[in-house]
Amino acid sequence: WSGISVDDKRGVVYVGNGNQFTEPRVEESDAVMALAMENGAKVWVKSLAPEQMGGQDIYHLACEAWWDPERKNCSPANPEGHGDRDIGAPPALVTRSDGKDVIVVGTKDGMLYALDPDNRGAVLWNVRVGKGGELGGIEYGLAADDRYAYAPVVDANADMTSNGALTAVDLITGKVAWRVDNIVADCADKPTPPCGNAVIAPPTVVGEVVFTGLLDGTLRAYDKHTGTEIVSYDTAREF
């Protein structure tokens, strides 16, 4: 349920997949797929389904009692419990400062991965940047330059409170370089929920600055080297 990345050099497109709704488990669930541009054939498939869930993510919102107490639209084959940890952010093909190409992938499980496009999507590193969950983790996109990946984290709860964050991760080592969290949301005279500090929109890196939008309607700019806030602008107002 996201966009794709085009790799002209290798003649493929990279697709990030959502979770499956019913059993049995398939390898393409919560996976990054490389598809040949010439004919759409699968070149490789790399599943990133959470290890803590047994490498599978079989989930349907209709199976949640908080969504529908009767669970009347839940498939009998669908297990009870939590899931929904799939790939909502488009995989990003990035060239690092050392010249190596990597595919950066963020998941709703709060994980950030670097995959090797020259080794069938083998995981080069992974790091947790959020708690993840049905309303958590990395949702819609991320940004990167040749040094860092900039991962936004939603981490909203069922009551729509949140603990959003923006994390810069070194593309070579997979180590966290800096992290901005515990952001004080500007929710004065705004409906709560949904107003909060969830970092839900894809960030943008331009020059020395990372721009990102929060669920309180503010556009914030951070120094891309340190994470220091430069400016905040409230867009949720009359113009």
mmCIF file with all atom_site columns, C-alpha atoms in Angstrom, residues 14-224:
data_model
loop_
_atom_site.group_PDB
_atom_site.id
_atom_site.type_symbol
_atom_site.label_atom_id
_atom_site.label_alt_id
_atom_site.label_comp_id
_atom_site.label_asym_id
_atom_site.label_entity_id
_atom_site.label_seq_id
_atom_site.pdbx_PDB_ins_code
_atom_site.Cartn_x
_atom_site.Cartn_y
_atom_site.Cartn_z
_atom_site.occupancy
_atom_site.B_iso_or_equiv
_atom_site.pdbx_formal_charge
_atom_site.auth_seq_id
_atom_site.auth_comp_id
_atom_site.auth_asym_id
_atom_site.auth_atom_id
_atom_site.pdbx_PDB_model_num
ATOM 1   C CA . TYR A 1 14  ? 11.157  -2.471  -5.533  1.00 0.00 ? 14  TYR A CA 1
ATOM 2   C CA . VAL A 1 15  ? 7.741   -2.949  -3.965  1.00 0.00 ? 15  VAL A CA 1
ATOM 3   C CA . GLY A 1 16  ? 6.888   -3.019  -0.259  1.00 0.00 ? 16  GLY A CA 1
ATOM 4   C CA . ASN A 1 17  ? 3.963   -5.280  0.635   1.00 0.00 ? 17  ASN A CA 1
ATOM 5   C CA . GLY A 1 18  ? 1.269   -5.124  3.288   1.00 0.00 ? 18  GLY A CA 1
ATOM 6   C CA . ASN A 1 19  ? 0.273   -7.889  5.655   1.00 0.00 ? 19  ASN A CA 1
ATOM 7   C CA . GLN A 1 20  ? -1.972  -10.761 4.637   1.00 0.00 ? 20  GLN A CA 1
ATOM 8   C CA . PHE A 1 21  ? -5.547  -11.059 5.922   1.00 0.00 ? 21  PHE A CA 1
ATOM 9   C CA . THR A 1 22  ? -5.913  -14.836 6.266   1.00 0.00 ? 22  THR A CA 1
ATOM 10  C CA . GLU A 1 23  ? -3.845  -17.981 6.642   1.00 0.00 ? 23  GLU A CA 1
ATOM 11  C CA . PRO A 1 24  ? -1.805  -19.777 5.421   1.00 0.00 ? 24  PRO A CA 1
ATOM 12  C CA . ARG A 1 25  ? 1.350   -17.678 5.628   1.00 0.00 ? 25  ARG A CA 1
ATOM 13  C CA . VAL A 1 26  ? 2.945   -16.595 2.353   1.00 0.00 ? 26  VAL A CA 1
ATOM 14  C CA . GLU A 1 27  ? 6.483   -15.353 1.800   1.00 0.00 ? 27  GLU A CA 1
ATOM 15  C CA . GLU A 1 28  ? 5.277   -12.196 0.038   1.00 0.00 ? 28  GLU A CA 1
ATOM 16  C CA . SER A 1 29  ? 3.563   -10.843 3.167   1.00 0.00 ? 29  SER A CA 1
ATOM 17  C CA . ASP A 1 30  ? 5.383   -7.916  4.827   1.00 0.00 ? 30  ASP A CA 1
ATOM 18  C CA . ALA A 1 31  ? 8.032   -8.298  2.139   1.00 0.00 ? 31  ALA A CA 1
ATOM 19  C CA . VAL A 1 32  ? 10.127  -6.253  -0.230  1.00 0.00 ? 32  VAL A CA 1
ATOM 20  C CA . MET A 1 33  ? 9.921   -7.636  -3.758  1.00 0.00 ? 33  MET A CA 1
ATOM 21  C CA . ALA A 1 34  ? 12.202  -6.918  -6.693  1.00 0.00 ? 34  ALA A CA 1
ATOM 22  C CA . LEU A 1 35  ? 10.227  -7.188  -9.939  1.00 0.00 ? 35  LEU A CA 1
ATOM 23  C CA . ALA A 1 36  ? 11.803  -7.193  -13.386 1.00 0.00 ? 36  ALA A CA 1
ATOM 24  C CA . MET A 1 37  ? 10.854  -4.053  -15.300 1.00 0.00 ? 37  MET A CA 1
ATOM 25  C CA . GLU A 1 38  ? 10.837  -6.016  -18.560 1.00 0.00 ? 38  GLU A CA 1
ATOM 26  C CA . ASN A 1 39  ? 8.078   -8.461  -17.695 1.00 0.00 ? 39  ASN A CA 1
ATOM 27  C CA . GLY A 1 40  ? 7.094   -8.122  -14.017 1.00 0.00 ? 40  GLY A CA 1
ATOM 28  C CA . ALA A 1 41  ? 8.711   -11.411 -12.994 1.00 0.00 ? 41  ALA A CA 1
ATOM 29  C CA . LYS A 1 42  ? 9.785   -11.842 -9.377  1.00 0.00 ? 42  LYS A CA 1
ATOM 30  C CA . VAL A 1 43  ? 13.566  -11.501 -9.182  1.00 0.00 ? 43  VAL A CA 1
ATOM 31  C CA . TRP A 1 44  ? 13.645  -11.916 -5.385  1.00 0.00 ? 44  TRP A CA 1
ATOM 32  C CA . VAL A 1 45  ? 11.403  -11.659 -2.338  1.00 0.00 ? 45  VAL A CA 1
ATOM 33  C CA . LYS A 1 46  ? 12.611  -10.677 1.151   1.00 0.00 ? 46  LYS A CA 1
ATOM 34  C CA . SER A 1 47  ? 10.098  -11.112 3.957   1.00 0.00 ? 47  SER A CA 1
ATOM 35  C CA . LEU A 1 48  ? 10.463  -8.729  6.905   1.00 0.00 ? 48  LEU A CA 1
ATOM 36  C CA . ALA A 1 49  ? 7.583   -10.142 8.959   1.00 0.00 ? 49  ALA A CA 1
ATOM 37  C CA . PRO A 1 50  ? 8.372   -9.630  12.665  1.00 0.00 ? 50  PRO A CA 1
ATOM 38  C CA . GLU A 1 51  ? 10.433  -12.318 14.358  1.00 0.00 ? 51  GLU A CA 1
ATOM 39  C CA . GLN A 1 52  ? 8.518   -11.799 17.616  1.00 0.00 ? 52  GLN A CA 1
ATOM 40  C CA . MET A 1 53  ? 5.367   -12.861 15.758  1.00 0.00 ? 53  MET A CA 1
ATOM 41  C CA . GLY A 1 54  ? 6.903   -16.042 14.407  1.00 0.00 ? 54  GLY A CA 1
ATOM 42  C CA . GLY A 1 55  ? 7.834   -14.492 11.081  1.00 0.00 ? 55  GLY A CA 1
ATOM 43  C CA . GLN A 1 56  ? 4.222   -13.967 10.080  1.00 0.00 ? 56  GLN A CA 1
ATOM 44  C CA . ASP A 1 57  ? 1.754   -11.079 10.132  1.00 0.00 ? 57  ASP A CA 1
ATOM 45  C CA . ILE A 1 58  ? -1.786  -12.331 9.523   1.00 0.00 ? 58  ILE A CA 1
ATOM 46  C CA . TYR A 1 59  ? -4.130  -9.544  10.488  1.00 0.00 ? 59  TYR A CA 1
ATOM 47  C CA . HIS A 1 60  ? -7.456  -7.962  9.688   1.00 0.00 ? 60  HIS A CA 1
ATOM 48  C CA . LEU A 1 61  ? -8.940  -4.935  11.433  1.00 0.00 ? 61  LEU A CA 1
ATOM 49  C CA . ALA A 1 62  ? -12.326 -6.679  11.488  1.00 0.00 ? 62  ALA A CA 1
ATOM 50  C CA . CYS A 1 63  ? -10.834 -9.190  13.942  1.00 0.00 ? 63  CYS A CA 1
ATOM 51  C CA . GLU A 1 64  ? -10.199 -6.498  16.551  1.00 0.00 ? 64  GLU A CA 1
ATOM 52  C CA . ALA A 1 65  ? -12.838 -6.391  19.293  1.00 0.00 ? 65  ALA A CA 1
ATOM 53  C CA . TRP A 1 66  ? -12.183 -2.684  19.809  1.00 0.00 ? 66  TRP A CA 1
ATOM 54  C CA . TRP A 1 67  ? -13.153 -2.131  16.175  1.00 0.00 ? 67  TRP A CA 1
ATOM 55  C CA . ASP A 1 68  ? -16.105 -4.553  16.041  1.00 0.00 ? 68  ASP A CA 1
ATOM 56  C CA . PRO A 1 69  ? -17.057 -6.406  19.255  1.00 0.00 ? 69  PRO A CA 1
ATOM 57  C CA . GLU A 1 70  ? -18.926 -9.045  17.251  1.00 0.00 ? 70  GLU A CA 1
ATOM 58  C CA . ARG A 1 71  ? -15.976 -9.654  14.889  1.00 0.00 ? 71  ARG A CA 1
ATOM 59  C CA . LYS A 1 72  ? -18.597 -10.551 12.281  1.00 0.00 ? 72  LYS A CA 1
ATOM 60  C CA . ASN A 1 73  ? -16.343 -9.910  9.282   1.00 0.00 ? 73  ASN A CA 1
ATOM 61  C CA . CYS A 1 74  ? -13.338 -11.754 10.716  1.00 0.00 ? 74  CYS A CA 1
ATOM 62  C CA . SER A 1 75  ? -12.238 -14.830 8.816   1.00 0.00 ? 75  SER A CA 1
ATOM 63  C CA . PRO A 1 76  ? -12.387 -18.033 10.923  1.00 0.00 ? 76  PRO A CA 1
ATOM 64  C CA . ALA A 1 77  ? -8.791  -18.735 9.842   1.00 0.00 ? 77  ALA A CA 1
ATOM 65  C CA . ASN A 1 78  ? -7.556  -15.413 11.135  1.00 0.00 ? 78  ASN A CA 1
ATOM 66  C CA . PRO A 1 79  ? -5.869  -15.819 14.523  1.00 0.00 ? 79  PRO A CA 1
ATOM 67  C CA . GLU A 1 80  ? -6.794  -13.577 17.415  1.00 0.00 ? 80  GLU A CA 1
ATOM 68  C CA . GLY A 1 81  ? -4.158  -11.181 18.616  1.00 0.00 ? 81  GLY A CA 1
ATOM 69  C CA . HIS A 1 82  ? -2.180  -8.314  17.256  1.00 0.00 ? 82  HIS A CA 1
ATOM 70  C CA . GLY A 1 83  ? -0.492  -7.770  13.936  1.00 0.00 ? 83  GLY A CA 1
ATOM 71  C CA . ASP A 1 84  ? -0.531  -5.112  11.236  1.00 0.00 ? 84  ASP A CA 1
ATOM 72  C CA . ARG A 1 85  ? 3.236   -4.549  11.162  1.00 0.00 ? 85  ARG A CA 1
ATOM 73  C CA . ASP A 1 86  ? 3.624   -4.281  7.404   1.00 0.00 ? 86  ASP A CA 1
ATOM 74  C CA . ILE A 1 87  ? 5.517   -1.994  5.032   1.00 0.00 ? 87  ILE A CA 1
ATOM 75  C CA . GLY A 1 88  ? 3.636   1.244   4.434   1.00 0.00 ? 88  GLY A CA 1
ATOM 76  C CA . ALA A 1 89  ? 6.622   3.381   3.484   1.00 0.00 ? 89  ALA A CA 1
ATOM 77  C CA . PRO A 1 90  ? 8.015   3.063   -0.058  1.00 0.00 ? 90  PRO A CA 1
ATOM 78  C CA . PRO A 1 91  ? 11.388  1.269   -0.150  1.00 0.00 ? 91  PRO A CA 1
ATOM 79  C CA . ALA A 1 92  ? 14.086  3.854   -0.852  1.00 0.00 ? 92  ALA A CA 1
ATOM 80  C CA . LEU A 1 93  ? 17.062  3.067   -3.109  1.00 0.00 ? 93  LEU A CA 1
ATOM 81  C CA . VAL A 1 94  ? 19.973  5.106   -1.737  1.00 0.00 ? 94  VAL A CA 1
ATOM 82  C CA . THR A 1 95  ? 23.661  5.419   -2.647  1.00 0.00 ? 95  THR A CA 1
ATOM 83  C CA . ARG A 1 96  ? 25.772  5.717   0.501   1.00 0.00 ? 96  ARG A CA 1
ATOM 84  C CA . SER A 1 97  ? 28.841  7.903   0.904   1.00 0.00 ? 97  SER A CA 1
ATOM 85  C CA . ASP A 1 98  ? 31.044  4.838   0.267   1.00 0.00 ? 98  ASP A CA 1
ATOM 86  C CA . GLY A 1 99  ? 29.381  4.270   -3.114  1.00 0.00 ? 99  GLY A CA 1
ATOM 87  C CA . LYS A 1 100 ? 27.358  1.219   -2.041  1.00 0.00 ? 100 LYS A CA 1
ATOM 88  C CA . ASP A 1 101 ? 23.682  1.083   -3.035  1.00 0.00 ? 101 ASP A CA 1
ATOM 89  C CA . VAL A 1 102 ? 21.228  0.022   -0.320  1.00 0.00 ? 102 VAL A CA 1
ATOM 90  C CA . ILE A 1 103 ? 17.461  -0.280  -0.077  1.00 0.00 ? 103 ILE A CA 1
ATOM 91  C CA . VAL A 1 104 ? 16.189  1.454   3.063   1.00 0.00 ? 104 VAL A CA 1
ATOM 92  C CA . VAL A 1 105 ? 12.918  0.035   4.366   1.00 0.00 ? 105 VAL A CA 1
ATOM 93  C CA . GLY A 1 106 ? 10.744  1.166   7.275   1.00 0.00 ? 106 GLY A CA 1
ATOM 94  C CA . THR A 1 107 ? 7.928   -0.899  8.800   1.00 0.00 ? 107 THR A CA 1
ATOM 95  C CA . LYS A 1 108 ? 4.929   -0.358  11.026  1.00 0.00 ? 108 LYS A CA 1
ATOM 96  C CA . ASP A 1 109 ? 6.727   -2.583  13.527  1.00 0.00 ? 109 ASP A CA 1
ATOM 97  C CA . GLY A 1 110 ? 9.029   0.369   14.206  1.00 0.00 ? 110 GLY A CA 1
ATOM 98  C CA . MET A 1 111 ? 11.995  -1.245  12.445  1.00 0.00 ? 111 MET A CA 1
ATOM 99  C CA . LEU A 1 112 ? 14.362  0.293   9.911   1.00 0.00 ? 112 LEU A CA 1
ATOM 100 C CA . TYR A 1 113 ? 16.297  -2.006  7.560   1.00 0.00 ? 113 TYR A CA 1
ATOM 101 C CA . ALA A 1 114 ? 19.039  -1.695  4.968   1.00 0.00 ? 114 ALA A CA 1
ATOM 102 C CA . LEU A 1 115 ? 18.827  -4.395  2.289   1.00 0.00 ? 115 LEU A CA 1
ATOM 103 C CA . ASP A 1 116 ? 21.481  -5.363  -0.271  1.00 0.00 ? 116 ASP A CA 1
ATOM 104 C CA . PRO A 1 117 ? 20.146  -5.015  -3.834  1.00 0.00 ? 117 PRO A CA 1
ATOM 105 C CA . ASP A 1 118 ? 23.109  -7.056  -5.110  1.00 0.00 ? 118 ASP A CA 1
ATOM 106 C CA . ASN A 1 119 ? 22.435  -10.023 -2.799  1.00 0.00 ? 119 ASN A CA 1
ATOM 107 C CA . ARG A 1 120 ? 18.715  -10.731 -3.204  1.00 0.00 ? 120 ARG A CA 1
ATOM 108 C CA . GLY A 1 121 ? 17.724  -8.264  -0.506  1.00 0.00 ? 121 GLY A CA 1
ATOM 109 C CA . ALA A 1 122 ? 19.928  -9.675  2.255   1.00 0.00 ? 122 ALA A CA 1
ATOM 110 C CA . VAL A 1 123 ? 19.666  -7.620  5.466   1.00 0.00 ? 123 VAL A CA 1
ATOM 111 C CA . LEU A 1 124 ? 22.804  -5.507  5.964   1.00 0.00 ? 124 LEU A CA 1
ATOM 112 C CA . TRP A 1 125 ? 21.560  -4.086  9.269   1.00 0.00 ? 125 TRP A CA 1
ATOM 113 C CA . ASN A 1 126 ? 18.377  -3.384  11.160  1.00 0.00 ? 126 ASN A CA 1
ATOM 114 C CA . VAL A 1 127 ? 17.548  -1.114  14.066  1.00 0.00 ? 127 VAL A CA 1
ATOM 115 C CA . ARG A 1 128 ? 14.436  -0.432  16.117  1.00 0.00 ? 128 ARG A CA 1
ATOM 116 C CA . VAL A 1 129 ? 13.335  3.217   16.009  1.00 0.00 ? 129 VAL A CA 1
ATOM 117 C CA . GLY A 1 130 ? 9.812   2.882   17.455  1.00 0.00 ? 130 GLY A CA 1
ATOM 118 C CA . LYS A 1 131 ? 7.608   0.532   19.442  1.00 0.00 ? 131 LYS A CA 1
ATOM 119 C CA . GLY A 1 132 ? 5.414   -0.182  16.419  1.00 0.00 ? 132 GLY A CA 1
ATOM 120 C CA . GLY A 1 133 ? 1.902   -1.604  16.288  1.00 0.00 ? 133 GLY A CA 1
ATOM 121 C CA . GLU A 1 134 ? -1.407  -1.152  14.527  1.00 0.00 ? 134 GLU A CA 1
ATOM 122 C CA . LEU A 1 135 ? -1.031  2.628   14.708  1.00 0.00 ? 135 LEU A CA 1
ATOM 123 C CA . GLY A 1 136 ? 2.701   2.800   15.207  1.00 0.00 ? 136 GLY A CA 1
ATOM 124 C CA . GLY A 1 137 ? 6.113   2.623   13.635  1.00 0.00 ? 137 GLY A CA 1
ATOM 125 C CA . ILE A 1 138 ? 7.026   4.114   10.282  1.00 0.00 ? 138 ILE A CA 1
ATOM 126 C CA . GLU A 1 139 ? 3.887   4.712   8.267   1.00 0.00 ? 139 GLU A CA 1
ATOM 127 C CA . TYR A 1 140 ? 4.102   6.589   4.985   1.00 0.00 ? 140 TYR A CA 1
ATOM 128 C CA . GLY A 1 141 ? 7.682   7.330   4.035   1.00 0.00 ? 141 GLY A CA 1
ATOM 129 C CA . LEU A 1 142 ? 11.190  8.309   5.034   1.00 0.00 ? 142 LEU A CA 1
ATOM 130 C CA . ALA A 1 143 ? 14.035  10.432  3.705   1.00 0.00 ? 143 ALA A CA 1
ATOM 131 C CA . ALA A 1 144 ? 17.721  9.793   3.127   1.00 0.00 ? 144 ALA A CA 1
ATOM 132 C CA . ASP A 1 145 ? 20.907  11.399  1.874   1.00 0.00 ? 145 ASP A CA 1
ATOM 133 C CA . ASP A 1 146 ? 24.256  9.674   1.374   1.00 0.00 ? 146 ASP A CA 1
ATOM 134 C CA . ARG A 1 147 ? 24.971  9.615   5.123   1.00 0.00 ? 147 ARG A CA 1
ATOM 135 C CA . TYR A 1 148 ? 21.754  9.117   7.093   1.00 0.00 ? 148 TYR A CA 1
ATOM 136 C CA . ALA A 1 149 ? 18.261  7.738   6.773   1.00 0.00 ? 149 ALA A CA 1
ATOM 137 C CA . TYR A 1 150 ? 15.683  9.934   8.528   1.00 0.00 ? 150 TYR A CA 1
ATOM 138 C CA . ALA A 1 151 ? 12.869  7.811   9.945   1.00 0.00 ? 151 ALA A CA 1
ATOM 139 C CA . PRO A 1 152 ? 9.600   9.329   11.218  1.00 0.00 ? 152 PRO A CA 1
ATOM 140 C CA . VAL A 1 153 ? 7.746   7.412   13.925  1.00 0.00 ? 153 VAL A CA 1
ATOM 141 C CA . VAL A 1 154 ? 4.011   7.617   14.578  1.00 0.00 ? 154 VAL A CA 1
ATOM 142 C CA . ASP A 1 155 ? 3.606   5.340   17.621  1.00 0.00 ? 155 ASP A CA 1
ATOM 143 C CA . ALA A 1 156 ? 0.015   6.344   18.288  1.00 0.00 ? 156 ALA A CA 1
ATOM 144 C CA . ASN A 1 157 ? -2.109  4.447   20.812  1.00 0.00 ? 157 ASN A CA 1
ATOM 145 C CA . ALA A 1 158 ? -5.717  3.312   20.547  1.00 0.00 ? 158 ALA A CA 1
ATOM 146 C CA . ASP A 1 159 ? -6.802  6.474   22.387  1.00 0.00 ? 159 ASP A CA 1
ATOM 147 C CA . MET A 1 160 ? -4.805  8.482   19.806  1.00 0.00 ? 160 MET A CA 1
ATOM 148 C CA . THR A 1 161 ? -2.199  9.692   22.278  1.00 0.00 ? 161 THR A CA 1
ATOM 149 C CA . SER A 1 162 ? 1.246   9.282   20.769  1.00 0.00 ? 162 SER A CA 1
ATOM 150 C CA . ASN A 1 163 ? 4.985   9.367   21.300  1.00 0.00 ? 163 ASN A CA 1
ATOM 151 C CA . GLY A 1 164 ? 6.267   10.385  17.902  1.00 0.00 ? 164 GLY A CA 1
ATOM 152 C CA . ALA A 1 165 ? 9.930   10.741  17.006  1.00 0.00 ? 165 ALA A CA 1
ATOM 153 C CA . LEU A 1 166 ? 12.370  11.506  14.216  1.00 0.00 ? 166 LEU A CA 1
ATOM 154 C CA . THR A 1 167 ? 15.515  9.373   14.129  1.00 0.00 ? 167 THR A CA 1
ATOM 155 C CA . ALA A 1 168 ? 18.654  9.693   11.995  1.00 0.00 ? 168 ALA A CA 1
ATOM 156 C CA . VAL A 1 169 ? 20.386  6.369   11.333  1.00 0.00 ? 169 VAL A CA 1
ATOM 157 C CA . ASP A 1 170 ? 23.875  5.962   9.841   1.00 0.00 ? 170 ASP A CA 1
ATOM 158 C CA . LEU A 1 171 ? 23.502  4.205   6.496   1.00 0.00 ? 171 LEU A CA 1
ATOM 159 C CA . ILE A 1 172 ? 26.807  2.318   6.813   1.00 0.00 ? 172 ILE A CA 1
ATOM 160 C CA . THR A 1 173 ? 26.692  1.134   10.425  1.00 0.00 ? 173 THR A CA 1
ATOM 161 C CA . GLY A 1 174 ? 22.976  1.095   11.162  1.00 0.00 ? 174 GLY A CA 1
ATOM 162 C CA . LYS A 1 175 ? 23.636  3.008   14.380  1.00 0.00 ? 175 LYS A CA 1
ATOM 163 C CA . VAL A 1 176 ? 21.379  5.805   15.612  1.00 0.00 ? 176 VAL A CA 1
ATOM 164 C CA . ALA A 1 177 ? 23.146  9.144   15.100  1.00 0.00 ? 177 ALA A CA 1
ATOM 165 C CA . TRP A 1 178 ? 20.500  11.301  16.782  1.00 0.00 ? 178 TRP A CA 1
ATOM 166 C CA . ARG A 1 179 ? 16.886  11.130  17.839  1.00 0.00 ? 179 ARG A CA 1
ATOM 167 C CA . VAL A 1 180 ? 14.228  13.746  18.504  1.00 0.00 ? 180 VAL A CA 1
ATOM 168 C CA . ASP A 1 181 ? 11.430  12.484  20.756  1.00 0.00 ? 181 ASP A CA 1
ATOM 169 C CA . ASN A 1 182 ? 9.224   13.693  23.602  1.00 0.00 ? 182 ASN A CA 1
ATOM 170 C CA . ILE A 1 183 ? 8.183   16.487  21.256  1.00 0.00 ? 183 ILE A CA 1
ATOM 171 C CA . VAL A 1 184 ? 5.720   18.873  22.900  1.00 0.00 ? 184 VAL A CA 1
ATOM 172 C CA . ALA A 1 185 ? 2.758   19.088  20.548  1.00 0.00 ? 185 ALA A CA 1
ATOM 173 C CA . ASP A 1 186 ? 1.116   22.452  19.900  1.00 0.00 ? 186 ASP A CA 1
ATOM 174 C CA . CYS A 1 187 ? -2.492  21.464  20.587  1.00 0.00 ? 187 CYS A CA 1
ATOM 175 C CA . ALA A 1 188 ? -3.873  24.716  21.988  1.00 0.00 ? 188 ALA A CA 1
ATOM 176 C CA . ASP A 1 189 ? -7.390  25.278  20.595  1.00 0.00 ? 189 ASP A CA 1
ATOM 177 C CA . LYS A 1 190 ? -7.103  22.103  18.498  1.00 0.00 ? 190 LYS A CA 1
ATOM 178 C CA . PRO A 1 191 ? -9.174  18.918  18.844  1.00 0.00 ? 191 PRO A CA 1
ATOM 179 C CA . THR A 1 192 ? -7.456  16.215  20.901  1.00 0.00 ? 192 THR A CA 1
ATOM 180 C CA . PRO A 1 193 ? -7.481  13.611  19.600  1.00 0.00 ? 193 PRO A CA 1
ATOM 181 C CA . PRO A 1 194 ? -6.275  13.607  16.894  1.00 0.00 ? 194 PRO A CA 1
ATOM 182 C CA . CYS A 1 195 ? -3.855  16.445  17.665  1.00 0.00 ? 195 CYS A CA 1
ATOM 183 C CA . GLY A 1 196 ? -0.594  15.038  19.004  1.00 0.00 ? 196 GLY A CA 1
ATOM 184 C CA . ASN A 1 197 ? 3.122   14.646  18.387  1.00 0.00 ? 197 ASN A CA 1
ATOM 185 C CA . ALA A 1 198 ? 2.967   11.695  15.973  1.00 0.00 ? 198 ALA A CA 1
ATOM 186 C CA . VAL A 1 199 ? 5.464   12.208  13.152  1.00 0.00 ? 199 VAL A CA 1
ATOM 187 C CA . ILE A 1 200 ? 3.250   10.737  10.479  1.00 0.00 ? 200 ILE A CA 1
ATOM 188 C CA . ALA A 1 201 ? 4.218   12.451  7.202   1.00 0.00 ? 201 ALA A CA 1
ATOM 189 C CA . PRO A 1 202 ? 7.322   11.547  5.196   1.00 0.00 ? 202 PRO A CA 1
ATOM 190 C CA . PRO A 1 203 ? 10.174  13.942  5.998   1.00 0.00 ? 203 PRO A CA 1
ATOM 191 C CA . THR A 1 204 ? 12.156  15.819  3.360   1.00 0.00 ? 204 THR A CA 1
ATOM 192 C CA . VAL A 1 205 ? 15.882  16.503  3.499   1.00 0.00 ? 205 VAL A CA 1
ATOM 193 C CA . VAL A 1 206 ? 17.048  19.646  1.682   1.00 0.00 ? 206 VAL A CA 1
ATOM 194 C CA . GLY A 1 207 ? 20.589  20.929  1.981   1.00 0.00 ? 207 GLY A CA 1
ATOM 195 C CA . GLU A 1 208 ? 21.458  20.933  5.690   1.00 0.00 ? 208 GLU A CA 1
ATOM 196 C CA . VAL A 1 209 ? 17.874  20.679  6.936   1.00 0.00 ? 209 VAL A CA 1
ATOM 197 C CA . VAL A 1 210 ? 15.277  17.935  7.516   1.00 0.00 ? 210 VAL A CA 1
ATOM 198 C CA . PHE A 1 211 ? 11.657  19.097  7.322   1.00 0.00 ? 211 PHE A CA 1
ATOM 199 C CA . THR A 1 212 ? 8.853   17.069  8.853   1.00 0.00 ? 212 THR A CA 1
ATOM 200 C CA . GLY A 1 213 ? 5.181   17.497  9.691   1.00 0.00 ? 213 GLY A CA 1
ATOM 201 C CA . LEU A 1 214 ? 3.514   16.444  12.951  1.00 0.00 ? 214 LEU A CA 1
ATOM 202 C CA . LEU A 1 215 ? -0.062  15.500  13.744  1.00 0.00 ? 215 LEU A CA 1
ATOM 203 C CA . ASP A 1 216 ? -0.462  18.830  15.553  1.00 0.00 ? 216 ASP A CA 1
ATOM 204 C CA . GLY A 1 217 ? -0.252  20.625  12.236  1.00 0.00 ? 217 GLY A CA 1
ATOM 205 C CA . THR A 1 218 ? 3.243   22.017  12.735  1.00 0.00 ? 218 THR A CA 1
ATOM 206 C CA . LEU A 1 219 ? 5.976   21.955  10.138  1.00 0.00 ? 219 LEU A CA 1
ATOM 207 C CA . ARG A 1 220 ? 9.347   21.600  11.860  1.00 0.00 ? 220 ARG A CA 1
ATOM 208 C CA . ALA A 1 221 ? 12.883  21.952  10.562  1.00 0.00 ? 221 ALA A CA 1
ATOM 209 C CA . TYR A 1 222 ? 15.866  20.172  12.146  1.00 0.00 ? 222 TYR A CA 1
ATOM 210 C CA . ASP A 1 223 ? 19.614  20.368  11.591  1.00 0.00 ? 223 ASP A CA 1
ATOM 211 C CA . LYS A 1 224 ? 20.357  17.143  9.699   1.00 0.00 ? 224 LYS A CA 1
#
